Tab-separated table of C-alpha atoms in Angstrom:
chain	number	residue	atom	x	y	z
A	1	UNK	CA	42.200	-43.805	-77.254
A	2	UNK	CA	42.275	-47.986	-77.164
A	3	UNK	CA	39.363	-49.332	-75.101
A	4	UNK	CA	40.607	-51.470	-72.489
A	5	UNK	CA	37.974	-53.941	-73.575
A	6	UNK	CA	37.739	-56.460	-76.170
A	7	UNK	CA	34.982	-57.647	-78.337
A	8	UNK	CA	34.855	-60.533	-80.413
A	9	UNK	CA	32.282	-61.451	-82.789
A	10	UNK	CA	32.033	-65.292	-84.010
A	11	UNK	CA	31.279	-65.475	-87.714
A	12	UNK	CA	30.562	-68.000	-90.154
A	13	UNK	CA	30.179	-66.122	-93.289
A	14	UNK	CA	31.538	-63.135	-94.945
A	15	UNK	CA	28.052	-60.837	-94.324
A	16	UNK	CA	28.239	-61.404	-91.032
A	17	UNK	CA	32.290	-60.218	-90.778
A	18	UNK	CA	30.864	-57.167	-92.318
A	19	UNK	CA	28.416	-56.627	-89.936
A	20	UNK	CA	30.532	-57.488	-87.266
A	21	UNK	CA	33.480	-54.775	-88.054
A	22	UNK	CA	29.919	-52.157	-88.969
A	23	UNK	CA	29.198	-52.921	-85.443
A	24	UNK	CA	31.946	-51.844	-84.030
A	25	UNK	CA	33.838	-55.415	-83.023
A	26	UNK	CA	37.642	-55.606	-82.405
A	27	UNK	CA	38.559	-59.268	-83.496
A	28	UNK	CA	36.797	-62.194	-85.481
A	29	UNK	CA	36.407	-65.333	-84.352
A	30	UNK	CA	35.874	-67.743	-87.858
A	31	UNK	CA	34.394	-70.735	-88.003
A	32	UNK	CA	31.729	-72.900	-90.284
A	33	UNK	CA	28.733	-74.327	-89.111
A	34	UNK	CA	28.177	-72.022	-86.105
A	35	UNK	CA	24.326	-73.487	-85.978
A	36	UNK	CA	26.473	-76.516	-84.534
A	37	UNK	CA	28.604	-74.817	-82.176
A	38	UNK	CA	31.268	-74.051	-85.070
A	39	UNK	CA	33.855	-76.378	-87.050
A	40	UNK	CA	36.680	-75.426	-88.937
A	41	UNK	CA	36.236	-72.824	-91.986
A	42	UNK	CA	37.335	-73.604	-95.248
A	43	UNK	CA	39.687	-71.537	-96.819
A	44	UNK	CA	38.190	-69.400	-99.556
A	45	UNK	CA	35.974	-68.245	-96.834
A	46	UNK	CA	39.135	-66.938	-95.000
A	47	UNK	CA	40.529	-65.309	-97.912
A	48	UNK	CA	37.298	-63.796	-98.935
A	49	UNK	CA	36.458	-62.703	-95.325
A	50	UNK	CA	40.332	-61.283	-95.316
A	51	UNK	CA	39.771	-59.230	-98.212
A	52	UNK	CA	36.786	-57.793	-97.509
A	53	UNK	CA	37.669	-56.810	-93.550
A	54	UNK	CA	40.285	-55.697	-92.180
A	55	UNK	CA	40.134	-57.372	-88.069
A	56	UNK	CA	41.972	-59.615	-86.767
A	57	UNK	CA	40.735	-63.520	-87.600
A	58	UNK	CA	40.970	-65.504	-84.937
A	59	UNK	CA	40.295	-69.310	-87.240
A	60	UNK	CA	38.378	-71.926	-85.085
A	61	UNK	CA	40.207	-75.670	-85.518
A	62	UNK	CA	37.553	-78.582	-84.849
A	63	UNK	CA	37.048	-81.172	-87.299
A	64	UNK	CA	33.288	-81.663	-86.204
A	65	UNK	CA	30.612	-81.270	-83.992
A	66	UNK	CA	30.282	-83.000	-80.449
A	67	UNK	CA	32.778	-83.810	-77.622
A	68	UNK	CA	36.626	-82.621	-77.249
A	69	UNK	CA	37.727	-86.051	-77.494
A	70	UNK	CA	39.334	-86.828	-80.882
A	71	UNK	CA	40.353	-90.109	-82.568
A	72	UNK	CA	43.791	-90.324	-84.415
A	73	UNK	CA	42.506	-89.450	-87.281
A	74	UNK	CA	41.078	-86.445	-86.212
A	75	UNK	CA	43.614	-85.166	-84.351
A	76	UNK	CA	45.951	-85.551	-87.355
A	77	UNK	CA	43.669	-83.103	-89.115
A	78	UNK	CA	43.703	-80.846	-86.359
A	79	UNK	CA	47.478	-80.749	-86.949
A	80	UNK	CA	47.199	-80.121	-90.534
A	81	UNK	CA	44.773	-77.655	-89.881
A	82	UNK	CA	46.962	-75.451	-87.473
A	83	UNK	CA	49.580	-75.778	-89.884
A	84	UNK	CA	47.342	-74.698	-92.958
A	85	UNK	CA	45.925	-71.436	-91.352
A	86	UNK	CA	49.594	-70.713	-90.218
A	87	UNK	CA	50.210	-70.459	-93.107
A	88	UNK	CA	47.695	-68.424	-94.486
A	89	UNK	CA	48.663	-65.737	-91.784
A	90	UNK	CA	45.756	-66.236	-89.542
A	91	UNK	CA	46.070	-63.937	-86.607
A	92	UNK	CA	45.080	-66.613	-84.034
A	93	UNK	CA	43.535	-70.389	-83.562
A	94	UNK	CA	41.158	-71.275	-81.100
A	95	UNK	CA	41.687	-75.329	-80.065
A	96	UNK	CA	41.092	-77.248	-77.667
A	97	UNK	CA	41.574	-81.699	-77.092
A	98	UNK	CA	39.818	-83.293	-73.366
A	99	UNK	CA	41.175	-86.753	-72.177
A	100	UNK	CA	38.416	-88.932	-71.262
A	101	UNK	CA	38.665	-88.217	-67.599
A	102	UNK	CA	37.546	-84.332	-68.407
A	103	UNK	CA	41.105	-83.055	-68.099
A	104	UNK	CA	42.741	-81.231	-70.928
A	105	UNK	CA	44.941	-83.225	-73.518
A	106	UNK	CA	48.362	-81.937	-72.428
A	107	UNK	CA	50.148	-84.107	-74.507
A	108	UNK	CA	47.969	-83.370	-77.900
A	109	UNK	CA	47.324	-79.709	-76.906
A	110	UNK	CA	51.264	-79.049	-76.489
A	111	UNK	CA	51.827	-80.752	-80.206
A	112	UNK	CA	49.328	-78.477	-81.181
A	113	UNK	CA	50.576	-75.723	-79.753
A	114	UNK	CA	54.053	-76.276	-81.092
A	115	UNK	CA	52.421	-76.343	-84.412
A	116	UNK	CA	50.671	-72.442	-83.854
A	117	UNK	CA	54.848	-71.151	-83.523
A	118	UNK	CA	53.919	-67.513	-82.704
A	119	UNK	CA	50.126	-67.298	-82.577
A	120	UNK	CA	48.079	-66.441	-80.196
A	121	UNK	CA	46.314	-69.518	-79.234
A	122	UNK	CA	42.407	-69.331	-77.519
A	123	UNK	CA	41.390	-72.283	-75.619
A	124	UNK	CA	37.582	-72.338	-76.776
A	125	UNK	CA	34.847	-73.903	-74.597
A	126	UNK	CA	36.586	-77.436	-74.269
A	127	UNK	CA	37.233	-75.702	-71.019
A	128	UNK	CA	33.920	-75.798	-69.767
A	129	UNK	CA	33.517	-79.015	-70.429
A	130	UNK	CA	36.584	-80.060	-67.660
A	131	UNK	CA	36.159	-81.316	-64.504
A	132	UNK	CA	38.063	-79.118	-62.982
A	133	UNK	CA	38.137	-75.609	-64.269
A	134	UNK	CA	40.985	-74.294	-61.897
A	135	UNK	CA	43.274	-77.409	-62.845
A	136	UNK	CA	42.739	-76.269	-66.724
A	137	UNK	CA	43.321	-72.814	-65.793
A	138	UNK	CA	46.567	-73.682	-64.641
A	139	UNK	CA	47.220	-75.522	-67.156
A	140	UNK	CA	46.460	-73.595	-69.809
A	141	UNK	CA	49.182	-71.102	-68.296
A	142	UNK	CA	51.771	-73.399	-68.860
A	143	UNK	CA	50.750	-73.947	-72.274
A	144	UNK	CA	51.294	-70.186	-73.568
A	145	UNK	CA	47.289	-69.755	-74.484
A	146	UNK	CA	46.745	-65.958	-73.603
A	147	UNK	CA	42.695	-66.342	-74.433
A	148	UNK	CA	40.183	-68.923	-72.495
A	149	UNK	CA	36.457	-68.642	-73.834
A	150	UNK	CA	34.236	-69.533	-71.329
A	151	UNK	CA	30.602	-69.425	-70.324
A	152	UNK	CA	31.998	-70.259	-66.821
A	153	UNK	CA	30.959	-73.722	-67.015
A	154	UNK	CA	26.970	-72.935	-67.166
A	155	UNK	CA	24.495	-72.895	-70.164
A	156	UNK	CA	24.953	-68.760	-70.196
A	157	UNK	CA	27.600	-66.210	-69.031
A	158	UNK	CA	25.249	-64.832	-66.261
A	159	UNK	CA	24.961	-68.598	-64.504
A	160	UNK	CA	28.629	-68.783	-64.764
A	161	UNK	CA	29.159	-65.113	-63.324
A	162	UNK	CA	30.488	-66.806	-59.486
A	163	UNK	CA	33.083	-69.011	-61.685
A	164	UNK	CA	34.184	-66.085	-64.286
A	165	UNK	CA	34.949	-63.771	-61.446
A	166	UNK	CA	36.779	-66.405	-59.881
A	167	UNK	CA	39.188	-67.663	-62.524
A	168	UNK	CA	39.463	-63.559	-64.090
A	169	UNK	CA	40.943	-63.681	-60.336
A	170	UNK	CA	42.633	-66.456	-60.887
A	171	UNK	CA	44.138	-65.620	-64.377
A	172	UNK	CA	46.006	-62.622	-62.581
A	173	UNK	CA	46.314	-60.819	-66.597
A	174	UNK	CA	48.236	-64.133	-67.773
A	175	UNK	CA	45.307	-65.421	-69.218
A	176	UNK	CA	42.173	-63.311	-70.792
A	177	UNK	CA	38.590	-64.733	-69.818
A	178	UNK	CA	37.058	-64.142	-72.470
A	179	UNK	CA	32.923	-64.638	-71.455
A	180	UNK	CA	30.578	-65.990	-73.662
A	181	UNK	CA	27.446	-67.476	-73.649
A	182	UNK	CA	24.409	-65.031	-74.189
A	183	UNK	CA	26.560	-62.070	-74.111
A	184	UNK	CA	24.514	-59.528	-75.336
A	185	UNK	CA	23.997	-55.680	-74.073
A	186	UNK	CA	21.875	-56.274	-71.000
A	187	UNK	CA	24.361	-59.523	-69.725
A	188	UNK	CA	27.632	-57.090	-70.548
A	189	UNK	CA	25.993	-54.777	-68.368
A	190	UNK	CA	25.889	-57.459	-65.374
A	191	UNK	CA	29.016	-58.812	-65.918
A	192	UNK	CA	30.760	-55.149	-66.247
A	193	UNK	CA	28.890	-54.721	-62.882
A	194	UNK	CA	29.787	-58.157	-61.073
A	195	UNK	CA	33.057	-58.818	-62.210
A	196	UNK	CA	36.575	-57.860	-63.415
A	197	UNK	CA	35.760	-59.967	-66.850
A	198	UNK	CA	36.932	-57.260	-69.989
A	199	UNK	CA	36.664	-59.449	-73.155
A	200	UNK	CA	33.583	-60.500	-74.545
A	201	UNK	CA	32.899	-62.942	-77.058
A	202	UNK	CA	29.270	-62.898	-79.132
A	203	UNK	CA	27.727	-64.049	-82.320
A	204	UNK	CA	24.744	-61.194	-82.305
A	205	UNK	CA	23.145	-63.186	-84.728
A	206	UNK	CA	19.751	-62.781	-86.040
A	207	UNK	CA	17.477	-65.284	-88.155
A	208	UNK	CA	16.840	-64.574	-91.533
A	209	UNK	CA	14.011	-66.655	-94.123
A	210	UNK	CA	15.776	-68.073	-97.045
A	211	UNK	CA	14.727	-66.169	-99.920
A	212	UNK	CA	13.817	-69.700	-101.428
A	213	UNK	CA	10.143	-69.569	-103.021
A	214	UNK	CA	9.516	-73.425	-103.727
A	215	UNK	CA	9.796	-75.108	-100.814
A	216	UNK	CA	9.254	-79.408	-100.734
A	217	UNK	CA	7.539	-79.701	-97.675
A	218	UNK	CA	8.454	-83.503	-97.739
A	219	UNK	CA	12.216	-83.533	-98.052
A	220	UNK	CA	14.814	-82.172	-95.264
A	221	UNK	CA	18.205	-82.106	-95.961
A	222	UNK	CA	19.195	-80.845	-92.524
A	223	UNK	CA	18.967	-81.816	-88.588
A	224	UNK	CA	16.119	-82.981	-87.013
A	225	UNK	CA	14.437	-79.298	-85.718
A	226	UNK	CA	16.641	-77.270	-87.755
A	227	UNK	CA	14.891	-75.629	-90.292
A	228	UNK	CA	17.091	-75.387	-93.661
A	229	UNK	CA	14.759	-72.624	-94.542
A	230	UNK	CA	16.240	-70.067	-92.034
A	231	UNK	CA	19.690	-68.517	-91.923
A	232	UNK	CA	21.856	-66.999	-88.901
A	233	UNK	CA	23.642	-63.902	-89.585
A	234	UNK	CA	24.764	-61.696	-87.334
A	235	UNK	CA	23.403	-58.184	-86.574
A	236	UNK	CA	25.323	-55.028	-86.872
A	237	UNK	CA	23.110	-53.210	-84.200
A	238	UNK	CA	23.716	-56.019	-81.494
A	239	UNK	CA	27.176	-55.749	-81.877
A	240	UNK	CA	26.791	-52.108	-81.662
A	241	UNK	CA	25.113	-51.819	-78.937
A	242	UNK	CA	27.410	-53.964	-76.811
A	243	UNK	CA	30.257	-51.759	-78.374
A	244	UNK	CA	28.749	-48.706	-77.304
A	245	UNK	CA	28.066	-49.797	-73.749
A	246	UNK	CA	31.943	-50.790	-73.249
A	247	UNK	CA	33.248	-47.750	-74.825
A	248	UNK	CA	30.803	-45.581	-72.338
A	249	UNK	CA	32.510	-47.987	-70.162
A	250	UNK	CA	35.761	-46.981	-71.236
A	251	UNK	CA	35.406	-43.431	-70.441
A	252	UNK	CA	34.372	-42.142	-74.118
């Protein structure tokens, strides 16, 4: 029996895909560089993560970190970037281009969605980041994207719950909300509770110490306030435990 939820786990390396399918998670979400909100992966780590697990890979296309609003140049690589995983039989891309007023890029979204042919398409969390959430809803529809991820336009899921109920309302099953933000066991519980919302997007991720044993105490090669002595991985019991609550959920 199919559980009539969905869990996605974002991943940015090939132990955390394992963990993520040990946990119990229906669909990857790929990306690099998720301690920056997540770029685009290269592709050895697709094909390595592909032959190691078999879930659908959902590939992340953003050519850096920061706003939605990309330069020529970037949006060419966006392009070639939708084509390229395509290609490599990717079972989804998550994208997303803003205009400067806040409004979703119809123009560049629609080239890139031409460019996905038959894939599934998520818009990722450009969509918080509109001015008007309904308007992108809407158009989003018209686009063909069957996935939005969204935190409902707050810093976590649960002070977006008001706006997720409303636009899983407003989707009327033509569009998934798929919530994210802080989704662990205890905010699935609330959100199972509160609203219609049945996909759920989370990293689960836990911080590891590099195994490094010489450390220069003088030299940092990272961010300011990132330490380049920790790693994020994800944990196969927090994906488990959100998998067990929406299978109880699910009736078994």
């Amino acid at each position: 029996m199919k559980s009539q939820y969905l869990l996605e786990c974002c991943v940015d390396s090939v132990e955390s895909a394992v963990y993520a399918k040990e946990g119990g998670a229906d669909r990857l979400e790929l990306c690099s560089n998720l301690i920056i909100g997540g770029t685009t992966p290269g592709l050895a780590l697709f094909r390595r993560i592909r032959e190691t697990v078999d879930l659908p890979i959902r590939v992340l296309i953003r050519p850096r970190f920061g706003d939605f609003l990309y330069s020529p140049a970037e949006f060419e690589i966006l392009k070639k970037e939708v084509e390229l995983f395509r290609h490599e039989q990717a079972d989804g891309i998550v994208i997303g281009c803003l205009t400067p007023e806040g409004s979703l890029d119809l123009a560049r979204m629609t080239a890139l969605m031409e460019l996905a042919g038959p894939l599934p398409v998520t818009l990722h969390r450009a969509f918080d980041m509109t001015k008007d959430p309904f308007q992108a809803l809407s158009q989003a529809k018209a686009l063909g994207i069957d996935t939005i991820l969204t935190s409902g336009q707050a810093a976590c899921c649960l002070e977006g719950i008001s706006l997720l109920k409303e636009l899983t309302a407003a989707a009327k099953g033509d569009v998934t909300i798929l919530a994210g933000a802080g989704i662990n066991a205890e905010t699935v519980k609330q959100l199972l509770e509160r609203t219609a919302v049945a996909a759920f997007h989370m990293s689960g991720k836990k911080t590891l110490q590099s195994r490094m044993e010489y450390r220069n105490p003088t030299v940092s090669m990272g961010l300011p306030g990132i330490s380049e002595y920790e790693i994020w991985q994800t944990d196969p019991d927090e994906i488990r435990r959100v998998h067990r609550l929406l299978s109880y959920s699910s009736g078994f």
